[in-house]
Short mmCIF file of C-alpha atoms in Angstrom, two decimals:
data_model
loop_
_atom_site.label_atom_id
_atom_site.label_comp_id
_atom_site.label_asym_id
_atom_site.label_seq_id
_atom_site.Cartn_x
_atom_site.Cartn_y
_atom_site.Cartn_z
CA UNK A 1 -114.85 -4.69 199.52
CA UNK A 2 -118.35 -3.53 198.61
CA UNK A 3 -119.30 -7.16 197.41
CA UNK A 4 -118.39 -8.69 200.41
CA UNK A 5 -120.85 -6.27 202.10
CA UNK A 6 -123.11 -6.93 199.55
CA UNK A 7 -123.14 -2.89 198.90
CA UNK A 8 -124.75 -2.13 195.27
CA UNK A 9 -122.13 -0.15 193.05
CA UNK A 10 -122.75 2.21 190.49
CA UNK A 11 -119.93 3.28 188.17
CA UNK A 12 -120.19 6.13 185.62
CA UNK A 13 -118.04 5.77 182.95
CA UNK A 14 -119.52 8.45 180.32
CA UNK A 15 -117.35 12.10 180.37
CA UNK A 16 -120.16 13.80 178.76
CA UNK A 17 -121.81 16.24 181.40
CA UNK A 18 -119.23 15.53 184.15
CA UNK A 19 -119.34 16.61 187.77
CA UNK A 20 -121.01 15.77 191.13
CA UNK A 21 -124.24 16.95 189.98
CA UNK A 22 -124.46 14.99 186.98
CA UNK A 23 -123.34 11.41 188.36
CA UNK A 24 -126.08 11.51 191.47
CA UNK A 25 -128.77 12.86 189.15
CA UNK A 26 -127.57 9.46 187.10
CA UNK A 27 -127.15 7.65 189.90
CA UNK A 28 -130.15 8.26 191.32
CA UNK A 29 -132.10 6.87 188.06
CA UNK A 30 -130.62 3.47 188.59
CA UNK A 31 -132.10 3.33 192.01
CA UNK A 32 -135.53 2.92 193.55
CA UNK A 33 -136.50 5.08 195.69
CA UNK A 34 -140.21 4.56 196.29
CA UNK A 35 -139.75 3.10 199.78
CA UNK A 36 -136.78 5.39 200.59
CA UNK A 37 -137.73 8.56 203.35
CA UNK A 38 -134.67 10.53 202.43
CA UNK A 39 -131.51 10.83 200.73
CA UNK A 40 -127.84 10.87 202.57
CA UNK A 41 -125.17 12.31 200.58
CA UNK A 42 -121.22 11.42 201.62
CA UNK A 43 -118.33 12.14 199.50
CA UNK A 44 -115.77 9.31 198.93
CA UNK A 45 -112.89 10.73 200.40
CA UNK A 46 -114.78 11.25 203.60
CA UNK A 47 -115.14 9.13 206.56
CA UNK A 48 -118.42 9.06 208.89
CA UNK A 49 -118.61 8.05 212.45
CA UNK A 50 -120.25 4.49 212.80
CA UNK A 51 -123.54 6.38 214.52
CA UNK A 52 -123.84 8.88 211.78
CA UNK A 53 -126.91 7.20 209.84
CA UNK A 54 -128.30 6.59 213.40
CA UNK A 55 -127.88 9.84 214.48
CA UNK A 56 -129.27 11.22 211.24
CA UNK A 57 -132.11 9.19 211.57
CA UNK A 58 -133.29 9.99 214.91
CA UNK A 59 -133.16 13.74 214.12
CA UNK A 60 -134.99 13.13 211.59
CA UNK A 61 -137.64 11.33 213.31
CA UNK A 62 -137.44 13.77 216.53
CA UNK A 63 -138.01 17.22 213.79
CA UNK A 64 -140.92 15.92 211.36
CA UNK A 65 -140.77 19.48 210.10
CA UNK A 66 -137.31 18.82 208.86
CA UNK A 67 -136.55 18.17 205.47
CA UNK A 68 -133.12 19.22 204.86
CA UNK A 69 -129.98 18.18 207.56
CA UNK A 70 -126.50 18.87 207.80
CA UNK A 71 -124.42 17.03 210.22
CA UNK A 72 -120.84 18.55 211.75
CA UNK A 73 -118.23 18.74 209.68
CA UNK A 74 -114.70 18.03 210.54
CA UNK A 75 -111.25 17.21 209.17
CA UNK A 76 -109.64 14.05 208.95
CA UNK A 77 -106.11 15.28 208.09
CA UNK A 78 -106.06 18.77 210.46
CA UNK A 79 -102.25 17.82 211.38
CA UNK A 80 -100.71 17.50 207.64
CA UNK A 81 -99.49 20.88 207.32
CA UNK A 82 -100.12 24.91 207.55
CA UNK A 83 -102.88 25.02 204.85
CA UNK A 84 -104.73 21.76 206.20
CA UNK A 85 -104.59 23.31 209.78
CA UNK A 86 -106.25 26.38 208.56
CA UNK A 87 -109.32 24.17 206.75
CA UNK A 88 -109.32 22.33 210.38
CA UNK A 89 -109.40 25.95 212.41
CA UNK A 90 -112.23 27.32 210.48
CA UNK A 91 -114.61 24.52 210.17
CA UNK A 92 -114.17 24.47 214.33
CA UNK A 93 -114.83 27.93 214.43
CA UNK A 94 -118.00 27.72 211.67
CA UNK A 95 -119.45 25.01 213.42
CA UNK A 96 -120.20 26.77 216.81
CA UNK A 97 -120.54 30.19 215.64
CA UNK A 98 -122.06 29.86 212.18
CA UNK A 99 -123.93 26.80 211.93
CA UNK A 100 -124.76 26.00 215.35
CA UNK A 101 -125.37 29.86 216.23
CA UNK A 102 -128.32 30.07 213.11
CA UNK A 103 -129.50 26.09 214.86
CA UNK A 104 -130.63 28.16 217.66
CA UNK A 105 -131.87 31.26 215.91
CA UNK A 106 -133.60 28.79 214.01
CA UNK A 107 -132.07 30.70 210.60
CA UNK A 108 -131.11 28.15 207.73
CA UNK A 109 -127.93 26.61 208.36
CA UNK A 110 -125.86 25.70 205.33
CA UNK A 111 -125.39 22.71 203.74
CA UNK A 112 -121.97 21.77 203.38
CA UNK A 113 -122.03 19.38 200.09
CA UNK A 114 -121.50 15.86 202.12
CA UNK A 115 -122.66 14.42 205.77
CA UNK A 116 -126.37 15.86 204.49
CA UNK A 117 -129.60 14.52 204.45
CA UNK A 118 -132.44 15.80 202.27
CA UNK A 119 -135.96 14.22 202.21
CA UNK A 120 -136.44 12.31 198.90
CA UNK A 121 -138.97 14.02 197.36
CA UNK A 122 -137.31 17.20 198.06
CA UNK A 123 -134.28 16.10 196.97
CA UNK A 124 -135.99 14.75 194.06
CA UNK A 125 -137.69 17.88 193.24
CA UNK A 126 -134.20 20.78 193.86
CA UNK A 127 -131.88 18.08 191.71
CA UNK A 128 -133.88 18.69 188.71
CA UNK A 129 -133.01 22.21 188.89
CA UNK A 130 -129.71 22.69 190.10
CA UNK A 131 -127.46 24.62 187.26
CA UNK A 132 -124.36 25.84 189.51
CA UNK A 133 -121.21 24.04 190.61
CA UNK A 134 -122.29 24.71 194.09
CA UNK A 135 -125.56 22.11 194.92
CA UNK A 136 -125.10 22.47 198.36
CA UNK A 137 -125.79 26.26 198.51
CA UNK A 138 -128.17 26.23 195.71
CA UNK A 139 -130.20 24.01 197.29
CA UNK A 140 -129.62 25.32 200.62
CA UNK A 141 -131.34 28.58 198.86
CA UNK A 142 -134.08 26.64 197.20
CA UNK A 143 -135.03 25.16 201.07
CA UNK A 144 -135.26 29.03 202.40
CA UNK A 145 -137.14 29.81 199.50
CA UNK A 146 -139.55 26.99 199.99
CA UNK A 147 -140.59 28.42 203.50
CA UNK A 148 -138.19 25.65 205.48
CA UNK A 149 -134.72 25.81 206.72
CA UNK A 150 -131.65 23.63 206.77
CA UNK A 151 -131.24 22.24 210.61
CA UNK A 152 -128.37 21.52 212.20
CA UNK A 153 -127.48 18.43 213.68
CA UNK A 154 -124.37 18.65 215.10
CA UNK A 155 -124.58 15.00 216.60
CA UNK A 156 -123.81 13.33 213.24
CA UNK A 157 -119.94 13.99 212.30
CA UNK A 158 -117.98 13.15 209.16
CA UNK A 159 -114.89 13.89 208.28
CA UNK A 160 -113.46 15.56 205.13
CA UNK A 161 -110.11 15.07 203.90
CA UNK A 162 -108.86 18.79 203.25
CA UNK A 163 -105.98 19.50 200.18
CA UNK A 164 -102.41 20.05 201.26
CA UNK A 165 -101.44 21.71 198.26
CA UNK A 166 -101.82 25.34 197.75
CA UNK A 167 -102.77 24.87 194.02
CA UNK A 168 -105.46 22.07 194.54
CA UNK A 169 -106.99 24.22 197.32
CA UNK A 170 -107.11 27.24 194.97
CA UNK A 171 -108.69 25.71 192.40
CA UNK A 172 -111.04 23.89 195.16
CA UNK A 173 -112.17 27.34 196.55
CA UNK A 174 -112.06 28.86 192.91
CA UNK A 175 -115.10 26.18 191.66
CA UNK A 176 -116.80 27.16 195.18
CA UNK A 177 -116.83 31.25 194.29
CA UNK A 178 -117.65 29.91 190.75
CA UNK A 179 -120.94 28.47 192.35
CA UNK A 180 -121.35 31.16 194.80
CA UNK A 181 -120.96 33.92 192.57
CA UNK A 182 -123.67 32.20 189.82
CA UNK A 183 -126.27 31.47 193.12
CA UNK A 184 -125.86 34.91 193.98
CA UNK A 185 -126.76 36.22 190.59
CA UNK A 186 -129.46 33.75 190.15
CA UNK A 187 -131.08 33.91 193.56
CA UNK A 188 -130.12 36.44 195.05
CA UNK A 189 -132.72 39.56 194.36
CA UNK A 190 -135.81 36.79 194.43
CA UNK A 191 -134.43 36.44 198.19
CA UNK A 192 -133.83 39.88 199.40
CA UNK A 193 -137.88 40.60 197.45
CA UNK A 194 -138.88 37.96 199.46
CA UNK A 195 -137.45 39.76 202.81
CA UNK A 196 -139.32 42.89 201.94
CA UNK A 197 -142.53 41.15 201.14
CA UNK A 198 -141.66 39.18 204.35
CA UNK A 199 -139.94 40.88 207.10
CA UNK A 200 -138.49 37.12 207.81
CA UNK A 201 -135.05 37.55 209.58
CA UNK A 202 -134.28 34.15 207.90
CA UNK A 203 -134.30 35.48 204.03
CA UNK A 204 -131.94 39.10 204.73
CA UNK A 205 -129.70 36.37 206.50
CA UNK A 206 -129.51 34.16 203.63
CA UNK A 207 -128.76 37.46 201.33
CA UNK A 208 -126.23 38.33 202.83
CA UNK A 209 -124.34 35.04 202.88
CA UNK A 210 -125.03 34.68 199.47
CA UNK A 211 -123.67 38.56 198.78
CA UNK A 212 -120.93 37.69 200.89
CA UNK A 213 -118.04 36.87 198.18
CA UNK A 214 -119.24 39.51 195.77
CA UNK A 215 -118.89 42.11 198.73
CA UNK A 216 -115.74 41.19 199.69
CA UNK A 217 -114.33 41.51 196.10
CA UNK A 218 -115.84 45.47 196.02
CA UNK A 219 -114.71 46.24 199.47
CA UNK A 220 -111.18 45.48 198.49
CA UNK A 221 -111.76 47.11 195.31
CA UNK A 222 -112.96 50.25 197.12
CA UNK A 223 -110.66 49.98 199.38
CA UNK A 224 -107.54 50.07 197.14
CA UNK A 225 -109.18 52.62 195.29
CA UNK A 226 -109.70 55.11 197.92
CA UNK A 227 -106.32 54.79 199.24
CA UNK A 228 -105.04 55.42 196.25
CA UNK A 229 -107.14 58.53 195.47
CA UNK A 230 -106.30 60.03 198.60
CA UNK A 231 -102.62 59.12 198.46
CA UNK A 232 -101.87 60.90 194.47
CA UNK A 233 -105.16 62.92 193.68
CA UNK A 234 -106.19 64.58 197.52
CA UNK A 235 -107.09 67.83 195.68
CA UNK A 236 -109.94 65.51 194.40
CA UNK A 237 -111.29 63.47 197.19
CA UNK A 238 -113.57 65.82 198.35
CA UNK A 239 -114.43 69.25 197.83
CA UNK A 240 -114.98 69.91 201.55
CA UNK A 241 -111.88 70.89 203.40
CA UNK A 242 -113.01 68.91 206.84
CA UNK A 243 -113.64 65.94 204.87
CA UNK A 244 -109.63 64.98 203.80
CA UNK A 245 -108.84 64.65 207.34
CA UNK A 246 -111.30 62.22 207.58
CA UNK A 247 -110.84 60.61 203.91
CA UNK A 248 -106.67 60.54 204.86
CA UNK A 249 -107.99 58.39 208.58
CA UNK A 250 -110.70 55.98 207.49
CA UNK A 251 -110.28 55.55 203.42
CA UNK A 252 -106.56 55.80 203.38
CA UNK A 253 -103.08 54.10 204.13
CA UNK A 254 -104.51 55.43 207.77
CA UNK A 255 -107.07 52.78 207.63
CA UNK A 256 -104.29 50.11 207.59
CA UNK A 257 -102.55 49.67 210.49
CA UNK A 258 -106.50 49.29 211.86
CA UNK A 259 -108.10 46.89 209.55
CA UNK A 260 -104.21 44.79 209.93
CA UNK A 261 -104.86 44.83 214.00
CA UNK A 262 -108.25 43.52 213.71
CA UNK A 263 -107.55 40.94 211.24
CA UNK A 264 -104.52 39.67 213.83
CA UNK A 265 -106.65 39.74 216.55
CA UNK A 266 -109.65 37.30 214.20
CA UNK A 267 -106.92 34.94 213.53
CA UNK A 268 -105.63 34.41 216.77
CA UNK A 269 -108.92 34.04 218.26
CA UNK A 270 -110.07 31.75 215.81
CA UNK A 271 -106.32 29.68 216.45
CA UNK A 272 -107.12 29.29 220.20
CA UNK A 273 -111.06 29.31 220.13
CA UNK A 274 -111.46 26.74 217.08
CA UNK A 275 -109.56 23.96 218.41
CA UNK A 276 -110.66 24.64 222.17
CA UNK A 277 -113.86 24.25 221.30
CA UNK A 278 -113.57 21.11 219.55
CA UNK A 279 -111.65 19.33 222.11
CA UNK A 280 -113.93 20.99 225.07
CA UNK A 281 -110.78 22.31 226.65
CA UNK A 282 -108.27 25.25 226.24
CA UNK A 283 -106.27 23.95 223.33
CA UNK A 284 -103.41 26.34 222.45
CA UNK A 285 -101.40 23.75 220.17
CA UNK A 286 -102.71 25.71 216.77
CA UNK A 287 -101.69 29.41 218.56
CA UNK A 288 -98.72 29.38 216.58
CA UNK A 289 -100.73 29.28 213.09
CA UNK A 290 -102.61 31.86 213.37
CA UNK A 291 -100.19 33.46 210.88
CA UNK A 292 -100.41 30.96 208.66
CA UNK A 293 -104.74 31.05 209.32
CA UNK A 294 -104.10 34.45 207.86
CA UNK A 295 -102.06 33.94 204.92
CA UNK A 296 -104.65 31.28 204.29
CA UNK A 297 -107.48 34.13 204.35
CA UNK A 298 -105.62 36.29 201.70
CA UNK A 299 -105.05 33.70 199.42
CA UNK A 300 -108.73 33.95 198.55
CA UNK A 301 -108.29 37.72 196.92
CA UNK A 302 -107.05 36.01 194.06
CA UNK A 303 -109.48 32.94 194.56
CA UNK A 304 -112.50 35.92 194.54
CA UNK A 305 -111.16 37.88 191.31
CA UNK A 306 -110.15 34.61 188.97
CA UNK A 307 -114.19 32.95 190.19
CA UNK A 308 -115.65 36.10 189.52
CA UNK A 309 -114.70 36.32 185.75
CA UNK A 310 -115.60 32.73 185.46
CA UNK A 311 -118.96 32.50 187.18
CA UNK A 312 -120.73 32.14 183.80
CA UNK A 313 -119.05 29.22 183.10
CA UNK A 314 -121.32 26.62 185.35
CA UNK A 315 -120.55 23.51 183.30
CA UNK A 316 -116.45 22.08 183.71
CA UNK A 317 -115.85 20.53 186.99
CA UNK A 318 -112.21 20.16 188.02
CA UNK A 319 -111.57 17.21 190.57
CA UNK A 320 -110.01 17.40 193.95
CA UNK A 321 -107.48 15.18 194.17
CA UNK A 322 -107.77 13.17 197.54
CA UNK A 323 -104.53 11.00 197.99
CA UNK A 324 -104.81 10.35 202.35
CA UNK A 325 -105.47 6.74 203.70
CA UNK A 326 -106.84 7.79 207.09
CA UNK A 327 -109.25 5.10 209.03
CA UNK A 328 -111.09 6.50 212.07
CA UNK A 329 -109.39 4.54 214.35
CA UNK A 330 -106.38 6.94 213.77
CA UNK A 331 -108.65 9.75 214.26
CA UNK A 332 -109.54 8.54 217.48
CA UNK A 333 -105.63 8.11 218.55
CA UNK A 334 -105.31 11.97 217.44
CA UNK A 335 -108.45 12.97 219.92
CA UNK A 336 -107.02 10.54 222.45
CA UNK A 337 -109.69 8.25 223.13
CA UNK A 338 -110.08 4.84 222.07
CA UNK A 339 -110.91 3.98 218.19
CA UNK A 340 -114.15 1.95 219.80
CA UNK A 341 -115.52 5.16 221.55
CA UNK A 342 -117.68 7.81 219.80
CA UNK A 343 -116.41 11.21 218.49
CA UNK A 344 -116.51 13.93 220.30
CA UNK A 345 -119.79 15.72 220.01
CA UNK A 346 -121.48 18.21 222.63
CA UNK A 347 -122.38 16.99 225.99
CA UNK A 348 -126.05 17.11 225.90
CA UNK A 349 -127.95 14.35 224.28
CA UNK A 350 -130.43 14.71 221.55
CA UNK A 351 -133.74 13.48 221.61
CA UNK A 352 -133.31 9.70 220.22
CA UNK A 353 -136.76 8.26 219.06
CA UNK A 354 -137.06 4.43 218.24
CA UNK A 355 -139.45 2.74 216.36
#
């Protein structure tokens, strides 16, 4: 098929240094690139809308300042099953309230590993050092650290085929705290010194993101830990006598019936608000997952622990196995529009510039 398009192929056969990383850092040394303005980078499993390169190229002329994008992200299979669904309901939710949200706080959005676009030089010039399993947020980090942001462009969509197996998606997410664990390490205090040297909103915000996995992991830890302290040793939780009271309410099995409510109450608002807002009306077909949106979220306590005692190893990639054969005209039948018309994006229209 890419002959008869007359589409250049480059094929990798060496499994020495294996890995994403690797094969576009070789791939890239079999192609010219002295004439090329910037680099797009789509995974193979994924499909993009027909105006995505457009798109991506008239943000890019519009924002000269620009030199890292990341389109929308979707999913192309959000109707396979439970674990699929919950993929589908958080990307909706991310994409209005994390990456679009920092678009107009002008913070650094995050770059999502595919449906990107990264001016060549820069690209170039963060590819030579990249060391985790995680490119996209280590060179999200290098961007912030350069003075720029990532933008958002929510105009140019792809779709990303999600796993429908609960062992392929834990060792997905696994390699992904693997890399987020090592950025953190690695970046992470040269980003919070540059906040205090700074006082730029933009760098505490990308600390924290990057701190996010590795506070989650002591939370729980802390958590469990004070519960159980109270519960066999409250002699020894405090010397204090007003302080148990306390300890027993907001440390201990008190705590729970709390922190359960307000985790029901996320998932059900991400169930109904996710979809919603990616269909632009009230879209209560996914209510009924929220449970399963849940389960989904503690699966990733054992995702957190195993990545955290392997972050030092940066150097074996373990494939994703992608196995759907989805075209976008099926997508479109899902949305309910015809496979000719454009996906849904927000109403308003960028600003298109034309040579």
């Amino acid at each position: 098929m890419a002959s008869r398009y007359g589409v250049r192929v480059l094929v990798r056969t060496t499994e020495v240094r294996s890995g994403k990383t690797e094969n576009v850092r070789w791939a890239l040394e079999q192609v010219p690139l002295e004439h090329s303005d910037a680099i797009v980078v789509i995974d193979a499993d994924n499909l993009a809308e027909r105006d995505f390169l457009s798109r991506m190229n008239d943000y890019l002329e519009a924002h000269p300042d620009a030199d890292a994008v990341q389109g929308l992200l979707d999913v192309k299979n959000p109707r396979d099953n439970w674990l699929a669904r919950s993929y589908a309901m958080a990307y909706w939710y991310t994409n209005r309230f994390w990456q679009r949200a920092r678009g107009n706080l002008t913070l650094s959005a995050t770059l999502g590993g595919t449906g990107l676009a990264v001016r060549t030089p820069l690209f170039l010039q963060m590819l030579a050092f990249v060391g985790s399993l995680t490119e996209d947020l280590e060179m999200a980090t290098m961007v912030v650290l350069s003075g720029k942001r990532v933008h958002w462009n929510e105009h140019a969509v792809i779709y990303d085929e999600k796993p429908t197996d609960l062992g392929v998606s834990f060792s997905q997410r696994v390699r992904w705290m693997q890399g987020h664990f090592w950025v953190f390490g690695h970046y992470g205090p040269t980003v919070l010194r540059r906040f205090f040297s700074t006082g730029r909103l933009r760098y505490l915000d990308l600390f924290l993101y990057l701190a996010a996995p590795a506070k989650a992991t002591l939370s729980f830890l802390c958590l469990v830990g004070c519960a159980l302290l109270v519960t066999f040793r409250p002699e020894a939780t405090w010397a204090h006598p007003w302080v148990q009271p306390i300890a027993h309410l907001g440390l201990g099995w008190g705590a729970l019936p709390i922190s359960l409510g307000m985790v029901f109450v996320y998932g059900f608002f991400v169930a109904v608000v996710g979809p919603s807002l990616r269909h632009r009306r009230l879209d209560l077909s996914y209510f009924f997952y929220a449970p399963a949106y849940l389960w989904f979220g503690l699966t990733w306590l054992p995702v957190l622990f195993k990545a955290l005692f392997l972050a030092y190893d940066q150097g074996t990639w373990v494939k994703t196995e992608h196995t759907r054969h989805i075209v976008l005209g099926d997508l479109a039948r899902l949305a309910g529009r015809s496979p000719a018309s454009p996906a849904l994006a927000p109403k308003e229209e960028p600003l298109r510039v034309r040579p």
